[in-house]
Amino acid sequence: MIRLVSDIHNCNVIELPRVHNRAGNLTVFQNELHLPFNIHRVYYLYDVPGGAERGGHAHKNIYQLIVAAGGSFDVILDDGINRKIVPLNRPYYGLMVVPGIWRELVNFSSGAVCLVLASEKYNPEDYIREYNDFLKYRKEINAG
Ligand code: TYD
């Protein structure tokens, strides 16, 4: 069985293609062209009240690209050992979040839209929702 051992250094911000226009800009991403996974689901968070925190969970198998399509927020990434905070504030940057990483979304600006492209359809079984369960899961995969 192949075990995936990922850490926060595998989660990077990528610059997405931009088409400039005096009447406004456009950003596009396509399967097999711009992303290291195929998109099977798109969802977005919006109307997030000031001070709210979202996304306190990890995924076992799902890859995600997180984009601040509007406004700004911070993504906290945690691999059980290291933590980093990635501010997202432009619609042409996307943060790749690989499986096995705990992530939290905080500091939403007013009107922020958090667009998420996911490699799999919604599957509640893929979630780890408790931080202690996540640490246990990381220990198991790190031990091989
Ligand atoms: P959740 O992923 O728990 O959001 P967050 O961790 O940011 O609070 O999703 C919130 C609710 O939305 C949860 O009841 C499941 C539902 N949901 C879907 O039905 N489909 C989806 O693709 C997603 C992401 C969530």
JSON list of C-alpha atoms and ligand atoms in Angstrom, two decimals:
[
{"chain": "A", "resi": 1, "resn": "MET", "atom": "CA", "xyz": [0.00, 0.00, 0.00]},
{"chain": "A", "resi": 2, "resn": "ILE", "atom": "CA", "xyz": [1.36, 3.43, -0.94]},
{"chain": "A", "resi": 3, "resn": "ARG", "atom": "CA", "xyz": [1.26, 5.88, 1.94]},
{"chain": "A", "resi": 4, "resn": "LEU", "atom": "CA", "xyz": [1.24, 9.58, 1.29]},
{"chain": "A", "resi": 5, "resn": "VAL", "atom": "CA", "xyz": [3.45, 11.61, 3.59]},
{"chain": "A", "resi": 6, "resn": "SER", "atom": "CA", "xyz": [2.88, 15.26, 2.92]},
{"chain": "A", "resi": 7, "resn": "ASP", "atom": "CA", "xyz": [3.85, 18.31, 4.88]},
{"chain": "A", "resi": 8, "resn": "ILE", "atom": "CA", "xyz": [3.12, 22.01, 4.74]},
{"chain": "A", "resi": 9, "resn": "HIS", "atom": "CA", "xyz": [6.08, 22.52, 2.38]},
{"chain": "A", "resi": 10, "resn": "ASN", "atom": "CA", "xyz": [4.03, 20.70, -0.26]},
{"chain": "A", "resi": 11, "resn": "CYS", "atom": "CA", "xyz": [1.36, 23.41, 0.01]},
{"chain": "A", "resi": 12, "resn": "ASN", "atom": "CA", "xyz": [2.37, 26.31, -2.19]},
{"chain": "A", "resi": 13, "resn": "VAL", "atom": "CA", "xyz": [0.78, 29.38, -3.67]},
{"chain": "A", "resi": 14, "resn": "ILE", "atom": "CA", "xyz": [0.57, 29.20, -7.45]},
{"chain": "A", "resi": 15, "resn": "GLU", "atom": "CA", "xyz": [-0.01, 32.11, -9.78]},
{"chain": "A", "resi": 16, "resn": "LEU", "atom": "CA", "xyz": [-2.97, 31.58, -12.07]},
{"chain": "A", "resi": 17, "resn": "PRO", "atom": "CA", "xyz": [-3.22, 32.88, -15.62]},
{"chain": "A", "resi": 18, "resn": "ARG", "atom": "CA", "xyz": [-4.63, 36.38, -15.98]},
{"chain": "A", "resi": 19, "resn": "VAL", "atom": "CA", "xyz": [-6.18, 38.04, -18.98]},
{"chain": "A", "resi": 20, "resn": "HIS", "atom": "CA", "xyz": [-5.92, 41.80, -18.54]},
{"chain": "A", "resi": 21, "resn": "ASN", "atom": "CA", "xyz": [-8.56, 44.04, -19.94]},
{"chain": "A", "resi": 22, "resn": "ARG", "atom": "CA", "xyz": [-9.35, 47.72, -19.39]},
{"chain": "A", "resi": 23, "resn": "ALA", "atom": "CA", "xyz": [-12.87, 46.62, -18.62]},
{"chain": "A", "resi": 24, "resn": "GLY", "atom": "CA", "xyz": [-11.70, 44.15, -15.95]},
{"chain": "A", "resi": 25, "resn": "ASN", "atom": "CA", "xyz": [-9.51, 41.10, -15.59]},
{"chain": "A", "resi": 26, "resn": "LEU", "atom": "CA", "xyz": [-10.23, 37.44, -16.03]},
{"chain": "A", "resi": 27, "resn": "THR", "atom": "CA", "xyz": [-8.59, 34.39, -14.47]},
{"chain": "A", "resi": 28, "resn": "VAL", "atom": "CA", "xyz": [-9.08, 30.89, -15.82]},
{"chain": "A", "resi": 29, "resn": "PHE", "atom": "CA", "xyz": [-7.93, 27.43, -14.87]},
{"chain": "A", "resi": 30, "resn": "GLN", "atom": "CA", "xyz": [-8.48, 24.26, -16.78]},
{"chain": "A", "resi": 31, "resn": "ASN", "atom": "CA", "xyz": [-8.07, 20.58, -15.97]},
{"chain": "A", "resi": 32, "resn": "GLU", "atom": "CA", "xyz": [-4.75, 19.12, -17.11]},
{"chain": "A", "resi": 33, "resn": "LEU", "atom": "CA", "xyz": [-3.40, 22.56, -17.95]},
{"chain": "A", "resi": 34, "resn": "HIS", "atom": "CA", "xyz": [-3.07, 24.64, -14.82]},
{"chain": "A", "resi": 35, "resn": "LEU", "atom": "CA", "xyz": [-3.66, 22.33, -11.88]},
{"chain": "A", "resi": 36, "resn": "PRO", "atom": "CA", "xyz": [-1.93, 19.18, -10.60]},
{"chain": "A", "resi": 37, "resn": "PHE", "atom": "CA", "xyz": [-5.32, 17.48, -10.18]},
{"chain": "A", "resi": 38, "resn": "ASN", "atom": "CA", "xyz": [-8.60, 17.25, -12.03]},
{"chain": "A", "resi": 39, "resn": "ILE", "atom": "CA", "xyz": [-11.47, 19.31, -10.65]},
{"chain": "A", "resi": 40, "resn": "HIS", "atom": "CA", "xyz": [-14.46, 17.24, -9.54]},
{"chain": "A", "resi": 41, "resn": "ARG", "atom": "CA", "xyz": [-16.09, 19.80, -7.30]},
{"chain": "A", "resi": 42, "resn": "VAL", "atom": "CA", "xyz": [-16.24, 23.56, -6.81]},
{"chain": "A", "resi": 43, "resn": "TYR", "atom": "CA", "xyz": [-17.60, 25.29, -3.74]},
{"chain": "A", "resi": 44, "resn": "TYR", "atom": "CA", "xyz": [-17.31, 28.74, -2.25]},
{"chain": "A", "resi": 45, "resn": "LEU", "atom": "CA", "xyz": [-17.70, 30.34, 1.15]},
{"chain": "A", "resi": 46, "resn": "TYR", "atom": "CA", "xyz": [-19.24, 33.79, 1.35]},
{"chain": "A", "resi": 47, "resn": "ASP", "atom": "CA", "xyz": [-21.18, 35.98, 3.81]},
{"chain": "A", "resi": 48, "resn": "VAL", "atom": "CA", "xyz": [-18.69, 34.88, 6.45]},
{"chain": "A", "resi": 49, "resn": "PRO", "atom": "CA", "xyz": [-19.32, 37.01, 9.55]},
{"chain": "A", "resi": 50, "resn": "GLY", "atom": "CA", "xyz": [-16.41, 39.02, 10.97]},
{"chain": "A", "resi": 51, "resn": "GLY", "atom": "CA", "xyz": [-14.36, 36.94, 13.41]},
{"chain": "A", "resi": 52, "resn": "ALA", "atom": "CA", "xyz": [-15.69, 33.61, 12.13]},
{"chain": "A", "resi": 53, "resn": "GLU", "atom": "CA", "xyz": [-13.33, 30.69, 11.55]},
{"chain": "A", "resi": 54, "resn": "ARG", "atom": "CA", "xyz": [-14.02, 28.04, 8.96]},
{"chain": "A", "resi": 55, "resn": "GLY", "atom": "CA", "xyz": [-12.52, 24.84, 7.74]},
{"chain": "A", "resi": 56, "resn": "GLY", "atom": "CA", "xyz": [-11.03, 23.43, 10.95]},
{"chain": "A", "resi": 57, "resn": "HIS", "atom": "CA", "xyz": [-10.40, 19.99, 9.46]},
{"chain": "A", "resi": 58, "resn": "ALA", "atom": "CA", "xyz": [-8.08, 17.86, 7.33]},
{"chain": "A", "resi": 59, "resn": "HIS", "atom": "CA", "xyz": [-8.72, 15.61, 4.35]},
{"chain": "A", "resi": 60, "resn": "LYS", "atom": "CA", "xyz": [-7.30, 12.14, 3.87]},
{"chain": "A", "resi": 61, "resn": "ASN", "atom": "CA", "xyz": [-7.25, 12.04, 0.08]},
{"chain": "A", "resi": 62, "resn": "ILE", "atom": "CA", "xyz": [-8.61, 15.27, -1.37]},
{"chain": "A", "resi": 63, "resn": "TYR", "atom": "CA", "xyz": [-6.44, 17.91, -3.04]},
{"chain": "A", "resi": 64, "resn": "GLN", "atom": "CA", "xyz": [-7.78, 21.45, -2.97]},
{"chain": "A", "resi": 65, "resn": "LEU", "atom": "CA", "xyz": [-6.89, 24.78, -4.50]},
{"chain": "A", "resi": 66, "resn": "ILE", "atom": "CA", "xyz": [-8.08, 27.70, -2.37]},
{"chain": "A", "resi": 67, "resn": "VAL", "atom": "CA", "xyz": [-8.53, 31.13, -3.96]},
{"chain": "A", "resi": 68, "resn": "ALA", "atom": "CA", "xyz": [-9.60, 34.46, -2.47]},
{"chain": "A", "resi": 69, "resn": "ALA", "atom": "CA", "xyz": [-11.96, 35.20, -5.38]},
{"chain": "A", "resi": 70, "resn": "GLY", "atom": "CA", "xyz": [-12.95, 38.37, -3.52]},
{"chain": "A", "resi": 71, "resn": "GLY", "atom": "CA", "xyz": [-11.59, 40.14, -0.45]},
{"chain": "A", "resi": 72, "resn": "SER", "atom": "CA", "xyz": [-9.04, 38.42, 1.75]},
{"chain": "A", "resi": 73, "resn": "PHE", "atom": "CA", "xyz": [-8.52, 35.81, 4.46]},
{"chain": "A", "resi": 74, "resn": "ASP", "atom": "CA", "xyz": [-5.70, 33.79, 5.98]},
{"chain": "A", "resi": 75, "resn": "VAL", "atom": "CA", "xyz": [-5.20, 30.05, 5.70]},
{"chain": "A", "resi": 76, "resn": "ILE", "atom": "CA", "xyz": [-3.48, 28.30, 8.61]},
{"chain": "A", "resi": 77, "resn": "LEU", "atom": "CA", "xyz": [-1.77, 25.08, 7.51]},
{"chain": "A", "resi": 78, "resn": "ASP", "atom": "CA", "xyz": [-0.55, 22.47, 9.97]},
{"chain": "A", "resi": 79, "resn": "ASP", "atom": "CA", "xyz": [1.08, 19.09, 9.30]},
{"chain": "A", "resi": 80, "resn": "GLY", "atom": "CA", "xyz": [1.24, 18.04, 12.93]},
{"chain": "A", "resi": 81, "resn": "ILE", "atom": "CA", "xyz": [4.78, 19.39, 13.31]},
{"chain": "A", "resi": 82, "resn": "ASN", "atom": "CA", "xyz": [4.98, 22.68, 11.43]},
{"chain": "A", "resi": 83, "resn": "ARG", "atom": "CA", "xyz": [2.47, 25.46, 11.02]},
{"chain": "A", "resi": 84, "resn": "LYS", "atom": "CA", "xyz": [2.33, 28.34, 8.56]},
{"chain": "A", "resi": 85, "resn": "ILE", "atom": "CA", "xyz": [-0.10, 31.13, 7.81]},
{"chain": "A", "resi": 86, "resn": "VAL", "atom": "CA", "xyz": [-0.76, 31.97, 4.17]},
{"chain": "A", "resi": 87, "resn": "PRO", "atom": "CA", "xyz": [-2.55, 35.27, 3.49]},
{"chain": "A", "resi": 88, "resn": "LEU", "atom": "CA", "xyz": [-4.67, 35.20, 0.34]},
{"chain": "A", "resi": 89, "resn": "ASN", "atom": "CA", "xyz": [-5.84, 38.51, -1.05]},
{"chain": "A", "resi": 90, "resn": "ARG", "atom": "CA", "xyz": [-5.71, 38.39, -4.85]},
{"chain": "A", "resi": 91, "resn": "PRO", "atom": "CA", "xyz": [-7.98, 36.37, -7.17]},
{"chain": "A", "resi": 92, "resn": "TYR", "atom": "CA", "xyz": [-5.05, 35.22, -9.34]},
{"chain": "A", "resi": 93, "resn": "TYR", "atom": "CA", "xyz": [-3.24, 33.32, -6.59]},
{"chain": "A", "resi": 94, "resn": "GLY", "atom": "CA", "xyz": [-4.30, 29.85, -5.48]},
{"chain": "A", "resi": 95, "resn": "LEU", "atom": "CA", "xyz": [-3.05, 27.89, -2.49]},
{"chain": "A", "resi": 96, "resn": "MET", "atom": "CA", "xyz": [-2.57, 24.16, -3.13]},
{"chain": "A", "resi": 97, "resn": "VAL", "atom": "CA", "xyz": [-3.52, 22.12, -0.10]},
{"chain": "A", "resi": 98, "resn": "VAL", "atom": "CA", "xyz": [-2.43, 18.50, -0.38]},
{"chain": "A", "resi": 99, "resn": "PRO", "atom": "CA", "xyz": [-4.08, 15.65, 1.57]},
{"chain": "A", "resi": 100, "resn": "GLY", "atom": "CA", "xyz": [-3.15, 15.10, 5.21]},
{"chain": "A", "resi": 101, "resn": "ILE", "atom": "CA", "xyz": [-2.91, 18.78, 6.18]},
{"chain": "A", "resi": 102, "resn": "TRP", "atom": "CA", "xyz": [-4.97, 20.45, 8.89]},
{"chain": "A", "resi": 103, "resn": "ARG", "atom": "CA", "xyz": [-6.31, 23.77, 7.63]},
{"chain": "A", "resi": 104, "resn": "GLU", "atom": "CA", "xyz": [-8.21, 26.65, 9.14]},
{"chain": "A", "resi": 105, "resn": "LEU", "atom": "CA", "xyz": [-9.56, 29.76, 7.43]},
{"chain": "A", "resi": 106, "resn": "VAL", "atom": "CA", "xyz": [-9.51, 32.93, 9.51]},
{"chain": "A", "resi": 107, "resn": "ASN", "atom": "CA", "xyz": [-9.50, 36.76, 9.28]},
{"chain": "A", "resi": 108, "resn": "PHE", "atom": "CA", "xyz": [-12.12, 37.03, 6.55]},
{"chain": "A", "resi": 109, "resn": "SER", "atom": "CA", "xyz": [-12.52, 40.56, 5.24]},
{"chain": "A", "resi": 110, "resn": "SER", "atom": "CA", "xyz": [-15.98, 41.91, 4.69]},
{"chain": "A", "resi": 111, "resn": "GLY", "atom": "CA", "xyz": [-17.42, 40.49, 1.46]},
{"chain": "A", "resi": 112, "resn": "ALA", "atom": "CA", "xyz": [-14.66, 37.87, 1.05]},
{"chain": "A", "resi": 113, "resn": "VAL", "atom": "CA", "xyz": [-15.34, 34.93, -1.24]},
{"chain": "A", "resi": 114, "resn": "CYS", "atom": "CA", "xyz": [-13.31, 31.77, -0.66]},
{"chain": "A", "resi": 115, "resn": "LEU", "atom": "CA", "xyz": [-13.40, 29.68, -3.81]},
{"chain": "A", "resi": 116, "resn": "VAL", "atom": "CA", "xyz": [-12.30, 26.05, -3.48]},
{"chain": "A", "resi": 117, "resn": "LEU", "atom": "CA", "xyz": [-11.57, 23.63, -6.30]},
{"chain": "A", "resi": 118, "resn": "ALA", "atom": "CA", "xyz": [-11.46, 20.05, -5.12]},
{"chain": "A", "resi": 119, "resn": "SER", "atom": "CA", "xyz": [-10.10, 16.85, -6.66]},
{"chain": "A", "resi": 120, "resn": "GLU", "atom": "CA", "xyz": [-13.00, 14.70, -5.42]},
{"chain": "A", "resi": 121, "resn": "LYS", "atom": "CA", "xyz": [-16.73, 14.87, -4.93]},
{"chain": "A", "resi": 122, "resn": "TYR", "atom": "CA", "xyz": [-18.04, 15.62, -1.44]},
{"chain": "A", "resi": 123, "resn": "ASN", "atom": "CA", "xyz": [-17.36, 12.70, 0.87]},
{"chain": "A", "resi": 124, "resn": "PRO", "atom": "CA", "xyz": [-17.83, 13.12, 4.63]},
{"chain": "A", "resi": 125, "resn": "GLU", "atom": "CA", "xyz": [-15.66, 9.99, 5.16]},
{"chain": "A", "resi": 126, "resn": "ASP", "atom": "CA", "xyz": [-12.67, 11.91, 3.83]},
{"chain": "A", "resi": 127, "resn": "TYR", "atom": "CA", "xyz": [-12.77, 14.43, 6.69]},
{"chain": "A", "resi": 128, "resn": "ILE", "atom": "CA", "xyz": [-10.79, 14.42, 9.92]},
{"chain": "A", "resi": 129, "resn": "ARG", "atom": "CA", "xyz": [-12.65, 16.90, 12.10]},
{"chain": "A", "resi": 130, "resn": "GLU", "atom": "CA", "xyz": [-10.93, 16.60, 15.46]},
{"chain": "A", "resi": 131, "resn": "TYR", "atom": "CA", "xyz": [-7.41, 17.96, 15.85]},
{"chain": "A", "resi": 132, "resn": "ASN", "atom": "CA", "xyz": [-6.40, 15.12, 18.21]},
{"chain": "A", "resi": 133, "resn": "ASP", "atom": "CA", "xyz": [-7.60, 12.55, 15.65]},
{"chain": "A", "resi": 134, "resn": "PHE", "atom": "CA", "xyz": [-5.54, 14.41, 13.05]},
{"chain": "A", "resi": 135, "resn": "LEU", "atom": "CA", "xyz": [-2.38, 14.17, 15.21]},
{"chain": "A", "resi": 136, "resn": "LYS", "atom": "CA", "xyz": [-2.99, 10.44, 15.65]},
{"chain": "A", "resi": 137, "resn": "TYR", "atom": "CA", "xyz": [-3.52, 10.05, 11.89]},
{"chain": "A", "resi": 138, "resn": "ARG", "atom": "CA", "xyz": [-0.27, 11.92, 11.16]},
{"chain": "A", "resi": 139, "resn": "LYS", "atom": "CA", "xyz": [1.66, 9.74, 13.58]},
{"chain": "A", "resi": 140, "resn": "GLU", "atom": "CA", "xyz": [0.34, 6.63, 11.84]},
{"chain": "A", "resi": 141, "resn": "ILE", "atom": "CA", "xyz": [1.22, 7.80, 8.33]},
{"chain": "A", "resi": 142, "resn": "ASN", "atom": "CA", "xyz": [4.61, 9.13, 9.41]},
{"chain": "A", "resi": 143, "resn": "ALA", "atom": "CA", "xyz": [5.38, 5.76, 10.97]},
{"chain": "A", "resi": 144, "resn": "GLY", "atom": "CA", "xyz": [4.58, 4.12, 7.60]},
{"chain": "B", "resi": 1, "resn": "TYD", "atom": "P1", "xyz": [-17.52, 22.01, 5.95]},
{"chain": "B", "resi": 1, "resn": "TYD", "atom": "O1", "xyz": [-16.62, 21.38, 4.97]},
{"chain": "B", "resi": 1, "resn": "TYD", "atom": "O2", "xyz": [-17.64, 21.38, 7.31]},
{"chain": "B", "resi": 1, "resn": "TYD", "atom": "O3", "xyz": [-17.12, 23.54, 6.09]},
{"chain": "B", "resi": 1, "resn": "TYD", "atom": "P2", "xyz": [-16.18, 24.26, 7.15]},
{"chain": "B", "resi": 1, "resn": "TYD", "atom": "O4", "xyz": [-15.19, 23.23, 7.62]},
{"chain": "B", "resi": 1, "resn": "TYD", "atom": "O5", "xyz": [-15.58, 25.38, 6.39]},
{"chain": "B", "resi": 1, "resn": "TYD", "atom": "O6", "xyz": [-17.05, 24.78, 8.22]},
{"chain": "B", "resi": 1, "resn": "TYD", "atom": "O7", "xyz": [-18.96, 22.10, 5.31]},
{"chain": "B", "resi": 1, "resn": "TYD", "atom": "C1", "xyz": [-20.03, 22.76, 5.96]},
{"chain": "B", "resi": 1, "resn": "TYD", "atom": "C2", "xyz": [-21.32, 22.02, 5.64]},
{"chain": "B", "resi": 1, "resn": "TYD", "atom": "O8", "xyz": [-21.53, 22.02, 4.22]},
{"chain": "B", "resi": 1, "resn": "TYD", "atom": "C3", "xyz": [-21.30, 20.58, 6.09]},
{"chain": "B", "resi": 1, "resn": "TYD", "atom": "O9", "xyz": [-22.55, 20.29, 6.67]},
{"chain": "B", "resi": 1, "resn": "TYD", "atom": "C4", "xyz": [-21.18, 19.77, 4.84]},
{"chain": "B", "resi": 1, "resn": "TYD", "atom": "C5", "xyz": [-21.69, 20.70, 3.75]},
{"chain": "B", "resi": 1, "resn": "TYD", "atom": "N1", "xyz": [-20.92, 20.53, 2.49]},
{"chain": "B", "resi": 1, "resn": "TYD", "atom": "C6", "xyz": [-21.51, 19.87, 1.44]},
{"chain": "B", "resi": 1, "resn": "TYD", "atom": "O10", "xyz": [-22.67, 19.41, 1.51]},
{"chain": "B", "resi": 1, "resn": "TYD", "atom": "N2", "xyz": [-20.79, 19.71, 0.28]},
{"chain": "B", "resi": 1, "resn": "TYD", "atom": "C7", "xyz": [-19.53, 20.18, 0.15]},
{"chain": "B", "resi": 1, "resn": "TYD", "atom": "O11", "xyz": [-18.90, 20.02, -0.93]},
{"chain": "B", "resi": 1, "resn": "TYD", "atom": "C8", "xyz": [-18.92, 20.86, 1.26]},
{"chain": "B", "resi": 1, "resn": "TYD", "atom": "C9", "xyz": [-17.52, 21.40, 1.18]},
{"chain": "B", "resi": 1, "resn": "TYD", "atom": "C10", "xyz": [-19.67, 21.01, 2.41]}
]
